[in-house]
Amino acid sequence: LQEKGIELVAIGIGDVEKARMFCDETGFPAAKLYCDTGKTYRDIGFRKGVRDTFFREGTAKSISLRFANGGDSTLKEILPKYGRAWLRDGSKWLPPQFEQSIEKGLEQGLQQGGQFVFKGQKVVFAHFDTGTAAHSDIDVLMDKAEETNTK
């Protein structure tokens, strides 16, 4: 992305401490990660709650597609990290621990997101996740970012 002059910025739900932990664990640049209590997510209109996290058609489709495309190996790698996090033995930022979710009214632990591409302040691509793991196609996202950067 840097070689192509494309700037990646992320907004994550949580506090500064959790953002630092995320950056330390993943190597994501702290200067490109913004923290949000959930207000920005609500203002944008992202889905949240038990129903939108677990019981939407988008969740079932995205997980089925993941398995159909060999993504089960990724899930096998990720799921133990989630389990250890919930048992307080692994990552402290992924996913929000149950106690953290209760403190925040479950909002932070059950929040869907999305992906956007901007040209200046104008949104040129928007994807609202329709369920858990129902992200935009990465190739489409990258094509839009590259296309925006060359215009």
PDB file of C-alpha atoms in Angstrom:
ATOM      1  CA  LEU A   1       0.000   0.000   0.000  1.00  0.00           C
ATOM      2  CA  GLN A   2       2.770   2.418   0.920  1.00  0.00           C
ATOM      3  CA  GLU A   3       4.560   1.760  -2.358  1.00  0.00           C
ATOM      4  CA  LYS A   4       1.357   2.707  -4.178  1.00  0.00           C
ATOM      5  CA  GLY A   5       0.838   5.849  -2.093  1.00  0.00           C
ATOM      6  CA  ILE A   6      -2.271   4.463  -0.407  1.00  0.00           C
ATOM      7  CA  GLU A   7      -2.800   5.368   3.243  1.00  0.00           C
ATOM      8  CA  LEU A   8      -4.458   2.773   5.480  1.00  0.00           C
ATOM      9  CA  VAL A   9      -6.207   4.027   8.593  1.00  0.00           C
ATOM     10  CA  ALA A  10      -8.239   1.902  11.020  1.00  0.00           C
ATOM     11  CA  ILE A  11     -10.833   2.759  13.629  1.00  0.00           C
ATOM     12  CA  GLY A  12     -11.264   0.141  16.319  1.00  0.00           C
ATOM     13  CA  ILE A  13     -13.700  -0.142  19.163  1.00  0.00           C
ATOM     14  CA  GLY A  14     -12.003   0.077  22.520  1.00  0.00           C
ATOM     15  CA  ASP A  15      -9.722   2.214  24.579  1.00  0.00           C
ATOM     16  CA  VAL A  16      -6.160   3.436  24.067  1.00  0.00           C
ATOM     17  CA  GLU A  17      -4.707   0.628  26.197  1.00  0.00           C
ATOM     18  CA  LYS A  18      -6.331  -2.045  24.013  1.00  0.00           C
ATOM     19  CA  ALA A  19      -5.198  -0.209  20.881  1.00  0.00           C
ATOM     20  CA  ARG A  20      -1.599  -0.282  22.123  1.00  0.00           C
ATOM     21  CA  MET A  21      -1.889  -4.010  22.837  1.00  0.00           C
ATOM     22  CA  PHE A  22      -3.271  -4.566  19.340  1.00  0.00           C
ATOM     23  CA  CYS A  23      -0.418  -2.612  17.743  1.00  0.00           C
ATOM     24  CA  ASP A  24       2.205  -4.391  19.867  1.00  0.00           C
ATOM     25  CA  GLU A  25       0.819  -7.802  18.938  1.00  0.00           C
ATOM     26  CA  THR A  26       0.194  -7.179  15.228  1.00  0.00           C
ATOM     27  CA  GLY A  27       2.771  -4.546  14.290  1.00  0.00           C
ATOM     28  CA  PHE A  28       0.037  -2.240  13.017  1.00  0.00           C
ATOM     29  CA  PRO A  29       1.330   1.368  13.187  1.00  0.00           C
ATOM     30  CA  ALA A  30      -0.174   3.111  16.225  1.00  0.00           C
ATOM     31  CA  ALA A  31      -0.302   6.432  14.376  1.00  0.00           C
ATOM     32  CA  LYS A  32      -2.792   4.875  11.921  1.00  0.00           C
ATOM     33  CA  LEU A  33      -5.143   3.369  14.518  1.00  0.00           C
ATOM     34  CA  TYR A  34      -7.901   5.416  16.108  1.00  0.00           C
ATOM     35  CA  CYS A  35      -9.906   4.311  19.155  1.00  0.00           C
ATOM     36  CA  ASP A  36     -13.643   4.669  19.455  1.00  0.00           C
ATOM     37  CA  THR A  37     -16.086   3.915  22.239  1.00  0.00           C
ATOM     38  CA  GLY A  38     -18.687   2.852  19.690  1.00  0.00           C
ATOM     39  CA  LYS A  39     -20.177   6.273  18.975  1.00  0.00           C
ATOM     40  CA  THR A  40     -18.594   6.522  15.526  1.00  0.00           C
ATOM     41  CA  TYR A  41     -19.821   3.028  14.674  1.00  0.00           C
ATOM     42  CA  ARG A  42     -23.364   3.979  15.743  1.00  0.00           C
ATOM     43  CA  ASP A  43     -23.212   7.277  13.847  1.00  0.00           C
ATOM     44  CA  ILE A  44     -22.118   5.471  10.680  1.00  0.00           C
ATOM     45  CA  GLY A  45     -24.930   2.952  11.092  1.00  0.00           C
ATOM     46  CA  PHE A  46     -22.980  -0.269  11.583  1.00  0.00           C
ATOM     47  CA  ARG A  47     -24.971  -3.226  12.898  1.00  0.00           C
ATOM     48  CA  LYS A  48     -24.564  -4.450  16.476  1.00  0.00           C
ATOM     49  CA  GLY A  49     -26.027  -6.911  18.961  1.00  0.00           C
ATOM     50  CA  VAL A  50     -26.478 -10.658  19.320  1.00  0.00           C
ATOM     51  CA  ARG A  51     -28.797 -10.997  16.324  1.00  0.00           C
ATOM     52  CA  ASP A  52     -26.566  -9.013  13.968  1.00  0.00           C
ATOM     53  CA  THR A  53     -23.410 -10.757  15.195  1.00  0.00           C
ATOM     54  CA  PHE A  54     -24.535 -14.383  15.127  1.00  0.00           C
ATOM     55  CA  PHE A  55     -27.916 -14.828  13.443  1.00  0.00           C
ATOM     56  CA  ARG A  56     -27.834 -12.964  10.152  1.00  0.00           C
ATOM     57  CA  GLU A  57     -27.711 -14.541   6.739  1.00  0.00           C
ATOM     58  CA  GLY A  58     -24.468 -12.656   6.048  1.00  0.00           C
ATOM     59  CA  THR A  59     -22.727 -14.491   8.908  1.00  0.00           C
ATOM     60  CA  ALA A  60     -23.753 -17.924   7.637  1.00  0.00           C
ATOM     61  CA  LYS A  61     -22.758 -17.044   4.063  1.00  0.00           C
ATOM     62  CA  SER A  62     -19.372 -15.615   5.006  1.00  0.00           C
ATOM     63  CA  ILE A  63     -18.437 -18.601   7.173  1.00  0.00           C
ATOM     64  CA  SER A  64     -19.643 -21.065   4.500  1.00  0.00           C
ATOM     65  CA  LEU A  65     -17.609 -19.261   1.829  1.00  0.00           C
ATOM     66  CA  ARG A  66     -14.570 -19.300   4.090  1.00  0.00           C
ATOM     67  CA  PHE A  67     -14.791 -23.086   4.464  1.00  0.00           C
ATOM     68  CA  ALA A  68     -15.531 -23.595   0.748  1.00  0.00           C
ATOM     69  CA  ASN A  69     -12.445 -21.566  -0.204  1.00  0.00           C
ATOM     70  CA  GLY A  70     -10.056 -23.367   2.134  1.00  0.00           C
ATOM     71  CA  GLY A  71     -10.370 -20.734   4.832  1.00  0.00           C
ATOM     72  CA  ASP A  72     -10.885 -23.400   7.467  1.00  0.00           C
ATOM     73  CA  SER A  73      -7.108 -23.393   7.977  1.00  0.00           C
ATOM     74  CA  THR A  74      -7.329 -19.694   8.874  1.00  0.00           C
ATOM     75  CA  LEU A  75     -10.179 -20.414  11.265  1.00  0.00           C
ATOM     76  CA  LYS A  76      -8.174 -23.232  12.855  1.00  0.00           C
ATOM     77  CA  GLU A  77      -5.370 -20.720  13.436  1.00  0.00           C
ATOM     78  CA  ILE A  78      -7.623 -17.939  14.753  1.00  0.00           C
ATOM     79  CA  LEU A  79     -10.089 -19.846  16.943  1.00  0.00           C
ATOM     80  CA  PRO A  80      -7.541 -21.012  19.553  1.00  0.00           C
ATOM     81  CA  LYS A  81      -6.455 -17.366  19.982  1.00  0.00           C
ATOM     82  CA  TYR A  82     -10.062 -16.414  20.643  1.00  0.00           C
ATOM     83  CA  GLY A  83     -10.400 -19.258  23.134  1.00  0.00           C
ATOM     84  CA  ARG A  84      -7.227 -18.303  24.998  1.00  0.00           C
ATOM     85  CA  ALA A  85      -8.314 -14.665  25.074  1.00  0.00           C
ATOM     86  CA  TRP A  86     -11.617 -15.608  26.664  1.00  0.00           C
ATOM     87  CA  LEU A  87      -9.739 -17.729  29.198  1.00  0.00           C
ATOM     88  CA  ARG A  88      -7.412 -14.787  29.944  1.00  0.00           C
ATOM     89  CA  ASP A  89      -4.452 -16.760  28.731  1.00  0.00           C
ATOM     90  CA  GLY A  90      -3.792 -15.282  25.326  1.00  0.00           C
ATOM     91  CA  SER A  91      -4.331 -12.017  23.509  1.00  0.00           C
ATOM     92  CA  LYS A  92      -5.994  -9.405  25.667  1.00  0.00           C
ATOM     93  CA  TRP A  93      -7.486  -7.462  22.767  1.00  0.00           C
ATOM     94  CA  LEU A  94      -9.067 -10.188  20.634  1.00  0.00           C
ATOM     95  CA  PRO A  95     -11.957 -10.668  21.219  1.00  0.00           C
ATOM     96  CA  PRO A  96     -13.252  -8.463  23.983  1.00  0.00           C
ATOM     97  CA  GLN A  97     -13.418 -10.609  27.088  1.00  0.00           C
ATOM     98  CA  PHE A  98     -16.877 -11.255  28.451  1.00  0.00           C
ATOM     99  CA  GLU A  99     -16.270  -9.005  31.457  1.00  0.00           C
ATOM    100  CA  GLN A 100     -15.129  -6.181  29.165  1.00  0.00           C
ATOM    101  CA  SER A 101     -18.218  -6.644  27.012  1.00  0.00           C
ATOM    102  CA  ILE A 102     -20.522  -6.532  30.025  1.00  0.00           C
ATOM    103  CA  GLU A 103     -18.823  -3.324  31.213  1.00  0.00           C
ATOM    104  CA  LYS A 104     -19.597  -1.761  27.843  1.00  0.00           C
ATOM    105  CA  GLY A 105     -23.142  -3.146  27.674  1.00  0.00           C
ATOM    106  CA  LEU A 106     -22.040  -5.897  25.231  1.00  0.00           C
ATOM    107  CA  GLU A 107     -21.858  -3.208  22.567  1.00  0.00           C
ATOM    108  CA  GLN A 108     -18.125  -3.454  21.964  1.00  0.00           C
ATOM    109  CA  GLY A 109     -18.063  -7.239  21.827  1.00  0.00           C
ATOM    110  CA  LEU A 110     -21.002  -7.518  19.443  1.00  0.00           C
ATOM    111  CA  GLN A 111     -20.243  -4.725  16.977  1.00  0.00           C
ATOM    112  CA  GLN A 112     -20.065  -5.190  13.224  1.00  0.00           C
ATOM    113  CA  GLY A 113     -17.956  -2.899  11.077  1.00  0.00           C
ATOM    114  CA  GLY A 114     -17.188  -2.125   7.485  1.00  0.00           C
ATOM    115  CA  GLN A 115     -14.633  -0.914   5.012  1.00  0.00           C
ATOM    116  CA  PHE A 116     -14.420   2.432   3.260  1.00  0.00           C
ATOM    117  CA  VAL A 117     -12.271   4.059   0.619  1.00  0.00           C
ATOM    118  CA  PHE A 118     -12.049   7.839   0.602  1.00  0.00           C
ATOM    119  CA  LYS A 119     -10.742  10.376  -1.857  1.00  0.00           C
ATOM    120  CA  GLY A 120     -10.222  13.334   0.413  1.00  0.00           C
ATOM    121  CA  GLN A 121     -13.458  13.563   2.392  1.00  0.00           C
ATOM    122  CA  LYS A 122     -15.575  11.879  -0.282  1.00  0.00           C
ATOM    123  CA  VAL A 123     -16.554   8.227   0.198  1.00  0.00           C
ATOM    124  CA  VAL A 124     -15.897   6.421  -3.082  1.00  0.00           C
ATOM    125  CA  PHE A 125     -16.470   2.884  -1.758  1.00  0.00           C
ATOM    126  CA  ALA A 126     -18.485   1.714   1.253  1.00  0.00           C
ATOM    127  CA  HIS A 127     -19.156  -1.764   2.567  1.00  0.00           C
ATOM    128  CA  PHE A 128     -21.228  -2.440   5.685  1.00  0.00           C
ATOM    129  CA  ASP A 129     -20.544  -5.918   7.068  1.00  0.00           C
ATOM    130  CA  THR A 130     -23.800  -7.872   6.953  1.00  0.00           C
ATOM    131  CA  GLY A 131     -22.660 -10.278   9.686  1.00  0.00           C
ATOM    132  CA  THR A 132     -19.626 -11.771  11.372  1.00  0.00           C
ATOM    133  CA  ALA A 133     -16.708 -12.118   8.915  1.00  0.00           C
ATOM    134  CA  ALA A 134     -18.868 -10.710   6.093  1.00  0.00           C
ATOM    135  CA  HIS A 135     -16.219  -8.234   4.974  1.00  0.00           C
ATOM    136  CA  SER A 136     -15.885  -6.767   1.517  1.00  0.00           C
ATOM    137  CA  ASP A 137     -13.907  -8.713  -1.038  1.00  0.00           C
ATOM    138  CA  ILE A 138     -10.280  -7.677  -0.487  1.00  0.00           C
ATOM    139  CA  ASP A 139      -9.587  -7.539  -4.240  1.00  0.00           C
ATOM    140  CA  VAL A 140     -12.511  -5.167  -4.806  1.00  0.00           C
ATOM    141  CA  LEU A 141     -11.383  -3.037  -1.862  1.00  0.00           C
ATOM    142  CA  MET A 142      -7.802  -2.858  -3.148  1.00  0.00           C
ATOM    143  CA  ASP A 143      -8.946  -2.109  -6.718  1.00  0.00           C
ATOM    144  CA  LYS A 144     -11.072   0.803  -5.449  1.00  0.00           C
ATOM    145  CA  ALA A 145      -8.167   2.129  -3.359  1.00  0.00           C
ATOM    146  CA  GLU A 146      -5.740   1.908  -6.289  1.00  0.00           C
ATOM    147  CA  GLU A 147      -8.272   3.402  -8.706  1.00  0.00           C
ATOM    148  CA  THR A 148      -8.903   6.314  -6.323  1.00  0.00           C
ATOM    149  CA  ASN A 149      -5.197   6.923  -5.910  1.00  0.00           C
ATOM    150  CA  THR A 150      -4.568   7.237  -9.666  1.00  0.00           C
ATOM    151  CA  LYS A 151      -7.406   9.682 -10.430  1.00  0.00           C
TER     152      LYS A 151
END
